[in-house]
Amino acid sequence: MKSSRIEAALHEADTTREVLIGRGSMDSIEAVLSRHFGDGAAMIVADENTHAAAGQEVIARLQSAGREASAGMIFPGAPTLHPDIEHVEALQARLSSTTAIPVAVGSETINDLTKLAAHRCGRPYLIVATAASMDGYTAFAAAITHQGVKMIDDCAAPRALVADLDVLARAPAAMTAAGYGDLLGKVVAGADWMLADALGIEALDLRAWSLVGPYLREWTGNPGGLAGGDPQALESLIEGLVMSGLAMQAARSSRPASGSEHLFSHLWEMQGVTHDGQSASHGFKVGLGTLAAAALFDGILARDLTHLDLKKALGGWPSRATVEREALAAHPDPVQAVHAVENSLAKHVEAGELASRLSRLARLWPDLRERLQSQLLPAQELRRLLAQAACPTTPEAIGVSRAALRRSYLLSRQIRSRYTVLDLAAECGLMQEGLESLFSPGGFWHAVD
Ligand SMILES: [Zn+2]
């Protein structure tokens, strides 16, 4: 498939030159390599599962085209491979011992490990996607865990991506559902960005957002079809995920694809949350985070912030010392606690600045509320969509209790300096009562059982 949207997005991307999505696009793997990487040997990076799913086929195809190709680094298939810095270092050492072209065959973890290792070796890489499970394929950075803390490592996006719809269709259904959760999160991410833009905190990059925003309803509009194996719905999903990645590449920031919904997900990942001994996928966590953030947005949008009680908001506003003390106390892991302090302080404003921000908010509110409403969907509607896509819709299903979810609203806010609805709620003095109503009888999180 030559998607005109993707072709247009590639013009905005600085690293990725070609994206090949379609049935049988594996047939073109040798052509893609020779177009963008020359005729050197190819070194496949995969885990045992993705090697069986597509890695062996890639090697066979390249070899039959006369290219030297081998299984350079195949990680164990179980237990689940995590994007730990130690794996990046091992892969970097392996890559440095050759001049081969890195060909990653897999999804999030394999892609992120290869992305950073190849970047550190100063070498471009090709990714062969094995699941429509997240949007990171074409993003410019990698999410890597360093000493228990999830960091975003700056590194170049892949030079090319091959996504064969036949390969994606064979991926476990839960991985495709996870991709849907990750994509649906852009509904909240876009609203968070609009908020930060309106308050003069972080400008909305229209060039980047126009690659995602206008198509979001279309891409996420057929969750039932996706769960039922409809090829058109799968193609729509992978297009949305790839476009989200290209938007991040264009913006040089994850902002177009990641807001408060991802903060919940990152927090639960850092906390090592598990359900039945298994950590839920990124997309499932993002799906839950999307519901959490959207439910908070619903409560705020129902208010008239043109008449906000400024005295009350400013009266309860914490000092820097209090912010630091609370962030330190909230995260038991010392490295994570220091990280939370840094990020919380980075976005903390003094009471005077908050007062002018809230006045600005009051002035802008009628127009801003309208824009947020057209970007967002009500949390109830998002829950229905996630359920149709076979994504979890209760926190317990990913190993988070109601009490932990309630606390997550406060902790998620602390782990990144990015401005989101979590900050808006806190700055307006509405967080505590917002949570009270969400978790009380009749509230969004009380009703789901
Ligand atoms: Zn994501």
mmCIF file of N, CA and C in Angstrom, residues 23-145:
data_model
loop_
_atom_site.group_PDB
_atom_site.id
_atom_site.type_symbol
_atom_site.label_atom_id
_atom_site.label_comp_id
_atom_site.label_asym_id
_atom_site.label_seq_id
_atom_site.Cartn_x
_atom_site.Cartn_y
_atom_site.Cartn_z
ATOM 1 N N ARG A 23 -0.143 -6.229 2.216
ATOM 2 C CA ARG A 23 -0.101 -7.693 2.188
ATOM 3 C C ARG A 23 1.062 -8.107 1.303
ATOM 4 N N GLY A 24 1.892 -8.963 1.835
ATOM 5 C CA GLY A 24 3.020 -9.458 1.043
ATOM 6 C C GLY A 24 4.161 -8.470 0.902
ATOM 7 N N SER A 25 4.225 -7.469 1.767
ATOM 8 C CA SER A 25 5.309 -6.489 1.594
ATOM 9 C C SER A 25 6.682 -7.084 1.947
ATOM 10 N N MET A 26 6.680 -8.252 2.590
ATOM 11 C CA MET A 26 7.957 -8.941 2.826
ATOM 12 C C MET A 26 8.653 -9.288 1.506
ATOM 13 N N ASP A 27 7.854 -9.411 0.435
ATOM 14 C CA ASP A 27 8.439 -9.704 -0.881
ATOM 15 C C ASP A 27 9.454 -8.627 -1.278
ATOM 16 N N SER A 28 9.268 -7.433 -0.723
ATOM 17 C CA SER A 28 10.100 -6.297 -1.160
ATOM 18 C C SER A 28 11.259 -6.016 -0.209
ATOM 19 N N ILE A 29 11.510 -6.926 0.728
ATOM 20 C CA ILE A 29 12.504 -6.612 1.754
ATOM 21 C C ILE A 29 13.899 -6.367 1.174
ATOM 22 N N GLU A 30 14.280 -7.184 0.205
ATOM 23 C CA GLU A 30 15.606 -6.990 -0.414
ATOM 24 C C GLU A 30 15.655 -5.649 -1.159
ATOM 25 N N ALA A 31 14.565 -5.322 -1.847
ATOM 26 C CA ALA A 31 14.521 -4.055 -2.589
ATOM 27 C C ALA A 31 14.636 -2.860 -1.636
ATOM 28 N N VAL A 32 13.956 -2.932 -0.491
ATOM 29 C CA VAL A 32 14.011 -1.831 0.489
ATOM 30 C C VAL A 32 15.435 -1.696 1.019
ATOM 31 N N LEU A 33 16.043 -2.836 1.348
ATOM 32 C CA LEU A 33 17.425 -2.791 1.853
ATOM 33 C C LEU A 33 18.363 -2.179 0.823
ATOM 34 N N SER A 34 18.253 -2.620 -0.434
ATOM 35 C CA SER A 34 19.231 -2.096 -1.401
ATOM 36 C C SER A 34 18.962 -0.621 -1.728
ATOM 37 N N ARG A 35 17.700 -0.204 -1.647
ATOM 38 C CA ARG A 35 17.401 1.214 -1.894
ATOM 39 C C ARG A 35 18.010 2.119 -0.822
ATOM 40 N N HIS A 36 17.998 1.671 0.412
ATOM 41 C CA HIS A 36 18.345 2.593 1.511
ATOM 42 C C HIS A 36 19.583 2.225 2.324
ATOM 43 N N PHE A 37 20.130 1.027 2.092
ATOM 44 C CA PHE A 37 21.258 0.602 2.929
ATOM 45 C C PHE A 37 22.451 0.066 2.142
ATOM 46 N N GLY A 38 22.344 -0.034 0.843
ATOM 47 C CA GLY A 38 23.444 -0.599 0.069
ATOM 48 C C GLY A 38 23.407 -2.121 0.074
ATOM 49 N N ASP A 39 24.558 -2.735 -0.254
ATOM 50 C CA ASP A 39 24.521 -4.194 -0.454
ATOM 51 C C ASP A 39 25.300 -4.971 0.606
ATOM 52 N N GLY A 40 25.532 -4.366 1.750
ATOM 53 C CA GLY A 40 26.274 -5.048 2.822
ATOM 54 C C GLY A 40 25.494 -6.194 3.450
ATOM 55 N N ALA A 41 26.179 -6.927 4.314
ATOM 56 C CA ALA A 41 25.546 -8.042 5.012
ATOM 57 C C ALA A 41 24.475 -7.517 5.966
ATOM 58 N N ALA A 42 23.427 -8.323 6.177
ATOM 59 C CA ALA A 42 22.357 -7.937 7.106
ATOM 60 C C ALA A 42 22.437 -8.797 8.357
ATOM 61 N N MET A 43 22.214 -8.152 9.495
ATOM 62 C CA MET A 43 22.271 -8.875 10.762
ATOM 63 C C MET A 43 20.907 -8.763 11.444
ATOM 64 N N ILE A 44 20.242 -9.896 11.603
ATOM 65 C CA ILE A 44 18.883 -9.885 12.161
ATOM 66 C C ILE A 44 18.930 -9.820 13.692
ATOM 67 N N VAL A 45 18.123 -8.915 14.253
ATOM 68 C CA VAL A 45 17.953 -8.816 15.699
ATOM 69 C C VAL A 45 16.496 -9.155 15.998
ATOM 70 N N ALA A 46 16.287 -10.155 16.843
ATOM 71 C CA ALA A 46 14.911 -10.600 17.120
ATOM 72 C C ALA A 46 14.892 -11.286 18.480
ATOM 73 N N ASP A 47 13.720 -11.727 18.922
ATOM 74 C CA ASP A 47 13.703 -12.699 20.013
ATOM 75 C C ASP A 47 13.190 -14.008 19.410
ATOM 76 N N GLU A 48 13.183 -15.061 20.212
ATOM 77 C CA GLU A 48 12.840 -16.362 19.617
ATOM 78 C C GLU A 48 11.455 -16.355 18.973
ATOM 79 N N ASN A 49 10.523 -15.586 19.574
ATOM 80 C CA ASN A 49 9.158 -15.549 19.030
ATOM 81 C C ASN A 49 9.093 -14.796 17.698
ATOM 82 N N THR A 50 9.723 -13.625 17.673
ATOM 83 C CA THR A 50 9.634 -12.833 16.443
ATOM 84 C C THR A 50 10.542 -13.419 15.353
ATOM 85 N N HIS A 51 11.571 -14.146 15.804
ATOM 86 C CA HIS A 51 12.429 -14.812 14.814
ATOM 87 C C HIS A 51 11.624 -15.885 14.089
ATOM 88 N N ALA A 52 10.823 -16.621 14.878
ATOM 89 C CA ALA A 52 9.981 -17.644 14.258
ATOM 90 C C ALA A 52 8.880 -16.996 13.416
ATOM 91 N N ALA A 53 8.355 -15.865 13.886
ATOM 92 C CA ALA A 53 7.235 -15.216 13.182
ATOM 93 C C ALA A 53 7.661 -14.633 11.843
ATOM 94 N N ALA A 54 8.873 -14.075 11.791
ATOM 95 C CA ALA A 54 9.275 -13.412 10.540
ATOM 96 C C ALA A 54 10.788 -13.384 10.302
ATOM 97 N N GLY A 55 11.581 -13.519 11.368
ATOM 98 C CA GLY A 55 13.032 -13.385 11.228
ATOM 99 C C GLY A 55 13.642 -14.414 10.278
ATOM 100 N N GLN A 56 13.217 -15.659 10.440
ATOM 101 C CA GLN A 56 13.768 -16.701 9.565
ATOM 102 C C GLN A 56 13.416 -16.433 8.106
ATOM 103 N N GLU A 57 12.188 -15.947 7.917
ATOM 104 C CA GLU A 57 11.748 -15.653 6.550
ATOM 105 C C GLU A 57 12.578 -14.504 5.952
ATOM 106 N N VAL A 58 12.873 -13.511 6.769
ATOM 107 C CA VAL A 58 13.688 -12.389 6.285
ATOM 108 C C VAL A 58 15.056 -12.908 5.834
ATOM 109 N N ILE A 59 15.664 -13.742 6.674
ATOM 110 C CA ILE A 59 16.988 -14.282 6.325
ATOM 111 C C ILE A 59 16.913 -15.078 5.014
ATOM 112 N N ALA A 60 15.894 -15.939 4.917
ATOM 113 C CA ALA A 60 15.764 -16.772 3.721
ATOM 114 C C ALA A 60 15.587 -15.914 2.466
ATOM 115 N N ARG A 61 14.773 -14.886 2.584
ATOM 116 C CA ARG A 61 14.520 -14.022 1.426
ATOM 117 C C ARG A 61 15.780 -13.266 1.000
ATOM 118 N N LEU A 62 16.491 -12.754 2.010
ATOM 119 C CA LEU A 62 17.699 -11.990 1.683
ATOM 120 C C LEU A 62 18.757 -12.904 1.080
ATOM 121 N N GLN A 63 18.903 -14.088 1.667
ATOM 122 C CA GLN A 63 19.918 -15.021 1.148
ATOM 123 C C GLN A 63 19.584 -15.446 -0.280
ATOM 124 N N SER A 64 18.294 -15.677 -0.533
ATOM 125 C CA SER A 64 17.960 -16.124 -1.887
ATOM 126 C C SER A 64 18.138 -14.992 -2.894
ATOM 127 N N ALA A 65 18.164 -13.754 -2.389
ATOM 128 C CA ALA A 65 18.447 -12.618 -3.294
ATOM 129 C C ALA A 65 19.952 -12.393 -3.420
ATOM 130 N N GLY A 66 20.746 -13.255 -2.770
ATOM 131 C CA GLY A 66 22.198 -13.171 -2.915
ATOM 132 C C GLY A 66 22.870 -12.307 -1.861
ATOM 133 N N ARG A 67 22.129 -11.902 -0.836
ATOM 134 C CA ARG A 67 22.719 -11.053 0.200
ATOM 135 C C ARG A 67 23.145 -11.918 1.391
ATOM 136 N N GLU A 68 24.243 -11.532 1.988
ATOM 137 C CA GLU A 68 24.675 -12.207 3.213
ATOM 138 C C GLU A 68 23.737 -11.785 4.345
ATOM 139 N N ALA A 69 23.164 -12.767 5.036
ATOM 140 C CA ALA A 69 22.236 -12.432 6.128
ATOM 141 C C ALA A 69 22.313 -13.511 7.189
ATOM 142 N N SER A 70 22.308 -13.083 8.456
ATOM 143 C CA SER A 70 22.396 -14.078 9.527
ATOM 144 C C SER A 70 21.651 -13.604 10.767
ATOM 145 N N ALA A 71 21.404 -14.562 11.664
ATOM 146 C CA ALA A 71 20.755 -14.249 12.943
ATOM 147 C C ALA A 71 21.827 -13.703 13.875
ATOM 148 N N GLY A 72 21.945 -12.390 13.919
ATOM 149 C CA GLY A 72 23.028 -11.764 14.681
ATOM 150 C C GLY A 72 22.809 -11.814 16.173
ATOM 151 N N MET A 73 21.594 -11.558 16.608
ATOM 152 C CA MET A 73 21.301 -11.559 18.043
ATOM 153 C C MET A 73 19.843 -11.960 18.229
ATOM 154 N N ILE A 74 19.646 -13.149 18.787
ATOM 155 C CA ILE A 74 18.282 -13.626 19.028
ATOM 156 C C ILE A 74 18.110 -13.750 20.542
ATOM 157 N N PHE A 75 17.320 -12.864 21.120
ATOM 158 C CA PHE A 75 17.074 -12.878 22.565
ATOM 159 C C PHE A 75 16.119 -14.029 22.909
ATOM 160 N N PRO A 76 16.162 -14.518 24.154
ATOM 161 C CA PRO A 76 15.231 -15.587 24.543
ATOM 162 C C PRO A 76 13.775 -15.153 24.380
ATOM 163 N N GLY A 77 12.899 -16.099 24.063
ATOM 164 C CA GLY A 77 11.483 -15.784 23.877
ATOM 165 C C GLY A 77 10.742 -15.676 25.200
ATOM 166 N N ALA A 78 11.279 -16.304 26.244
ATOM 167 C CA ALA A 78 10.653 -16.234 27.566
ATOM 168 C C ALA A 78 11.760 -16.224 28.613
ATOM 169 N N PRO A 79 11.596 -15.564 29.755
ATOM 170 C CA PRO A 79 10.455 -14.688 30.053
ATOM 171 C C PRO A 79 10.433 -13.462 29.137
ATOM 172 N N THR A 80 9.350 -12.707 29.218
ATOM 173 C CA THR A 80 9.174 -11.542 28.353
ATOM 174 C C THR A 80 10.401 -10.638 28.393
ATOM 175 N N LEU A 81 10.874 -10.286 27.215
ATOM 176 C CA LEU A 81 12.051 -9.410 27.099
ATOM 177 C C LEU A 81 11.669 -7.975 27.463
ATOM 178 N N HIS A 82 12.469 -7.355 28.310
ATOM 179 C CA HIS A 82 12.207 -5.963 28.684
ATOM 180 C C HIS A 82 13.268 -5.055 28.072
ATOM 181 N N PRO A 83 12.916 -3.790 27.840
ATOM 182 C CA PRO A 83 13.876 -2.885 27.201
ATOM 183 C C PRO A 83 14.902 -2.341 28.194
ATOM 184 N N ASP A 84 15.709 -3.211 28.747
ATOM 185 C CA ASP A 84 16.702 -2.802 29.743
ATOM 186 C C ASP A 84 17.989 -2.361 29.054
ATOM 187 N N ILE A 85 18.641 -1.405 29.658
ATOM 188 C CA ILE A 85 19.861 -0.842 29.085
ATOM 189 C C ILE A 85 20.947 -1.910 28.902
ATOM 190 N N GLU A 86 20.924 -2.929 29.764
ATOM 191 C CA GLU A 86 21.925 -4.005 29.643
ATOM 192 C C GLU A 86 21.808 -4.715 28.285
ATOM 193 N N HIS A 87 20.581 -4.893 27.814
ATOM 194 C CA HIS A 87 20.387 -5.539 26.498
ATOM 195 C C HIS A 87 20.903 -4.637 25.380
ATOM 196 N N VAL A 88 20.693 -3.330 25.559
ATOM 197 C CA VAL A 88 21.193 -2.380 24.552
ATOM 198 C C VAL A 88 22.706 -2.497 24.470
ATOM 199 N N GLU A 89 23.342 -2.561 25.641
ATOM 200 C CA GLU A 89 24.810 -2.627 25.670
ATOM 201 C C GLU A 89 25.323 -3.915 25.029
ATOM 202 N N ALA A 90 24.629 -5.030 25.299
ATOM 203 C CA ALA A 90 25.040 -6.315 24.699
ATOM 204 C C ALA A 90 24.906 -6.243 23.174
ATOM 205 N N LEU A 91 23.799 -5.672 22.732
ATOM 206 C CA LEU A 91 23.556 -5.580 21.295
ATOM 207 C C LEU A 91 24.549 -4.618 20.627
ATOM 208 N N GLN A 92 24.839 -3.550 21.321
ATOM 209 C CA GLN A 92 25.807 -2.564 20.813
ATOM 210 C C GLN A 92 27.174 -3.232 20.624
ATOM 211 N N ALA A 93 27.563 -4.048 21.600
ATOM 212 C CA ALA A 93 28.852 -4.748 21.507
ATOM 213 C C ALA A 93 28.852 -5.697 20.309
ATOM 214 N N ARG A 94 27.728 -6.378 20.123
ATOM 215 C CA ARG A 94 27.609 -7.327 19.003
ATOM 216 C C ARG A 94 27.669 -6.582 17.665
ATOM 217 N N LEU A 95 26.949 -5.471 17.578
ATOM 218 C CA LEU A 95 26.934 -4.681 16.335
ATOM 219 C C LEU A 95 28.312 -4.111 16.022
ATOM 220 N N SER A 96 28.981 -3.644 17.077
ATOM 221 C CA SER A 96 30.298 -3.021 16.871
ATOM 222 C C SER A 96 31.329 -4.002 16.335
ATOM 223 N N SER A 97 31.076 -5.292 16.569
ATOM 224 C CA SER A 97 32.061 -6.274 16.115
ATOM 225 C C SER A 97 31.912 -6.577 14.624
ATOM 226 N N THR A 98 30.925 -5.961 13.967
ATOM 227 C CA THR A 98 30.718 -6.176 12.528
ATOM 228 C C THR A 98 30.439 -4.818 11.868
ATOM 229 N N THR A 99 30.255 -4.871 10.546
ATOM 230 C CA THR A 99 29.791 -3.651 9.861
ATOM 231 C C THR A 99 28.405 -3.902 9.277
ATOM 232 N N ALA A 100 27.735 -4.947 9.771
ATOM 233 C CA ALA A 100 26.467 -5.374 9.173
ATOM 234 C C ALA A 100 25.352 -4.345 9.369
ATOM 235 N N ILE A 101 24.355 -4.423 8.493
ATOM 236 C CA ILE A 101 23.163 -3.561 8.593
ATOM 237 C C ILE A 101 22.230 -4.195 9.624
ATOM 238 N N PRO A 102 21.883 -3.460 10.687
ATOM 239 C CA PRO A 102 20.955 -4.039 11.665
ATOM 240 C C PRO A 102 19.532 -4.111 11.094
ATOM 241 N N VAL A 103 18.958 -5.297 11.128
ATOM 242 C CA VAL A 103 17.571 -5.485 10.694
ATOM 243 C C VAL A 103 16.793 -6.011 11.899
ATOM 244 N N ALA A 104 16.022 -5.150 12.515
ATOM 245 C CA ALA A 104 15.238 -5.547 13.685
ATOM 246 C C ALA A 104 13.959 -6.215 13.209
ATOM 247 N N VAL A 105 13.643 -7.361 13.797
ATOM 248 C CA VAL A 105 12.408 -8.064 13.451
ATOM 249 C C VAL A 105 11.649 -8.267 14.757
ATOM 250 N N GLY A 106 10.585 -7.505 14.953
ATOM 251 C CA GLY A 106 9.853 -7.619 16.215
ATOM 252 C C GLY A 106 8.923 -6.451 16.411
ATOM 253 N N SER A 107 8.576 -6.214 17.672
ATOM 254 C CA SER A 107 7.719 -5.053 17.961
ATOM 255 C C SER A 107 8.422 -4.153 18.969
ATOM 256 N N GLU A 108 7.719 -3.713 20.040
ATOM 257 C CA GLU A 108 8.273 -2.588 20.809
ATOM 258 C C GLU A 108 9.671 -2.806 21.379
ATOM 259 N N THR A 109 9.865 -3.927 22.056
ATOM 260 C CA THR A 109 11.139 -4.075 22.754
ATOM 261 C C THR A 109 12.301 -4.248 21.786
ATOM 262 N N ILE A 110 12.124 -5.142 20.813
ATOM 263 C CA ILE A 110 13.199 -5.362 19.834
ATOM 264 C C ILE A 110 13.495 -4.069 19.072
ATOM 265 N N ASN A 111 12.440 -3.350 18.722
ATOM 266 C CA ASN A 111 12.641 -2.092 17.986
ATOM 267 C C ASN A 111 13.417 -1.084 18.837
ATOM 268 N N ASP A 112 13.011 -0.924 20.089
ATOM 269 C CA ASP A 112 13.678 0.074 20.941
ATOM 270 C C ASP A 112 15.130 -0.311 21.245
ATOM 271 N N LEU A 113 15.375 -1.588 21.502
ATOM 272 C CA LEU A 113 16.752 -2.021 21.786
ATOM 273 C C LEU A 113 17.646 -1.768 20.567
ATOM 274 N N THR A 114 17.126 -2.137 19.394
ATOM 275 C CA THR A 114 17.927 -1.984 18.173
ATOM 276 C C THR A 114 18.118 -0.514 17.828
ATOM 277 N N LYS A 115 17.040 0.261 18.047
ATOM 278 C CA LYS A 115 17.098 1.690 17.717
ATOM 279 C C LYS A 115 18.240 2.373 18.472
ATOM 280 N N LEU A 116 18.314 2.101 19.767
ATOM 281 C CA LEU A 116 19.340 2.772 20.565
ATOM 282 C C LEU A 116 20.734 2.189 20.289
ATOM 283 N N ALA A 117 20.826 0.864 20.173
ATOM 284 C CA ALA A 117 22.139 0.244 19.929
ATOM 285 C C ALA A 117 22.693 0.676 18.573
ATOM 286 N N ALA A 118 21.831 0.704 17.548
ATOM 287 C CA ALA A 118 22.280 1.111 16.208
ATOM 288 C C ALA A 118 22.715 2.576 16.223
ATOM 289 N N HIS A 119 21.942 3.383 16.928
ATOM 290 C CA HIS A 119 22.266 4.815 17.025
ATOM 291 C C HIS A 119 23.635 5.008 17.680
ATOM 292 N N ARG A 120 23.863 4.241 18.738
ATOM 293 C CA ARG A 120 25.146 4.363 19.439
ATOM 294 C C ARG A 120 26.305 3.910 18.552
ATOM 295 N N CYS A 121 26.013 3.047 17.587
ATOM 296 C CA CYS A 121 27.058 2.606 16.659
ATOM 297 C C CYS A 121 27.101 3.511 15.425
ATOM 298 N N GLY A 122 26.241 4.520 15.392
ATOM 299 C CA GLY A 122 26.220 5.440 14.252
ATOM 300 C C GLY A 122 25.732 4.775 12.971
ATOM 301 N N ARG A 123 24.822 3.809 13.117
ATOM 302 C CA ARG A 123 24.396 3.044 11.940
ATOM 303 C C ARG A 123 22.878 3.106 11.788
ATOM 304 N N PRO A 124 22.362 3.318 10.570
ATOM 305 C CA PRO A 124 20.909 3.272 10.380
ATOM 306 C C PRO A 124 20.410 1.824 10.457
ATOM 307 N N TYR A 125 19.120 1.654 10.747
ATOM 308 C CA TYR A 125 18.582 0.288 10.809
ATOM 309 C C TYR A 125 17.232 0.197 10.118
ATOM 310 N N LEU A 126 16.878 -1.044 9.825
ATOM 311 C CA LEU A 126 15.575 -1.347 9.215
ATOM 312 C C LEU A 126 14.752 -2.092 10.252
ATOM 313 N N ILE A 127 13.450 -1.755 10.354
ATOM 314 C CA ILE A 127 12.579 -2.516 11.238
ATOM 315 C C ILE A 127 11.541 -3.271 10.423
ATOM 316 N N VAL A 128 11.410 -4.553 10.711
ATOM 317 C CA VAL A 128 10.344 -5.376 10.138
ATOM 318 C C VAL A 128 9.354 -5.614 11.273
ATOM 319 N N ALA A 129 8.180 -5.020 11.158
ATOM 320 C CA ALA A 129 7.197 -5.085 12.251
ATOM 321 C C ALA A 129 6.529 -6.453 12.297
ATOM 322 N N THR A 130 6.353 -6.974 13.505
ATOM 323 C CA THR A 130 5.668 -8.269 13.633
ATOM 324 C C THR A 130 4.309 -8.138 14.307
ATOM 325 N N ALA A 131 3.972 -6.954 14.829
ATOM 326 C CA ALA A 131 2.654 -6.778 15.457
ATOM 327 C C ALA A 131 2.269 -5.301 15.399
ATOM 328 N N ALA A 132 0.966 -5.047 15.239
ATOM 329 C CA ALA A 132 0.470 -3.657 15.278
ATOM 330 C C ALA A 132 0.159 -3.335 16.733
ATOM 331 N N SER A 133 1.206 -3.322 17.554
ATOM 332 C CA SER A 133 0.986 -3.295 19.004
ATOM 333 C C SER A 133 1.315 -1.970 19.666
ATOM 334 N N MET A 134 1.945 -1.047 18.964
ATOM 335 C CA MET A 134 2.271 0.260 19.558
ATOM 336 C C MET A 134 2.772 1.187 18.454
ATOM 337 N N ASP A 135 3.005 2.452 18.838
ATOM 338 C CA ASP A 135 3.324 3.464 17.838
ATOM 339 C C ASP A 135 4.815 3.795 17.741
ATOM 340 N N GLY A 136 5.639 3.042 18.429
ATOM 341 C CA GLY A 136 7.042 3.439 18.524
ATOM 342 C C GLY A 136 7.917 3.087 17.333
ATOM 343 N N TYR A 137 7.371 2.334 16.376
ATOM 344 C CA TYR A 137 8.228 1.910 15.258
ATOM 345 C C TYR A 137 8.943 3.089 14.603
ATOM 346 N N THR A 138 8.152 4.104 14.256
ATOM 347 C CA THR A 138 8.726 5.215 13.488
ATOM 348 C C THR A 138 9.044 6.438 14.340
ATOM 349 N N ALA A 139 9.037 6.266 15.653
ATOM 350 C CA ALA A 139 9.371 7.387 16.536
ATOM 351 C C ALA A 139 10.883 7.553 16.596
ATOM 352 N N PHE A 140 11.316 8.735 17.013
ATOM 353 C CA PHE A 140 12.764 9.007 16.979
ATOM 354 C C PHE A 140 13.483 8.604 18.256
ATOM 355 N N ALA A 141 12.749 8.265 19.308
ATOM 356 C CA ALA A 141 13.418 7.962 20.572
ATOM 357 C C ALA A 141 13.081 6.549 21.027
ATOM 358 N N ALA A 142 13.794 6.070 22.036
ATOM 359 C CA ALA A 142 13.540 4.730 22.559
ATOM 360 C C ALA A 142 13.226 4.826 24.045
ATOM 361 N N ALA A 143 12.263 4.037 24.493
ATOM 362 C CA ALA A 143 11.920 4.001 25.920
ATOM 363 C C ALA A 143 12.695 2.851 26.558
ATOM 364 N N ILE A 144 13.732 3.213 27.299
ATOM 365 C CA ILE A 144 14.644 2.208 27.862
ATOM 366 C C ILE A 144 14.657 2.334 29.384
ATOM 367 N N THR A 145 14.732 1.199 30.065
ATOM 368 C CA THR A 145 14.774 1.218 31.523
ATOM 369 C C THR A 145 16.220 1.238 32.014
#
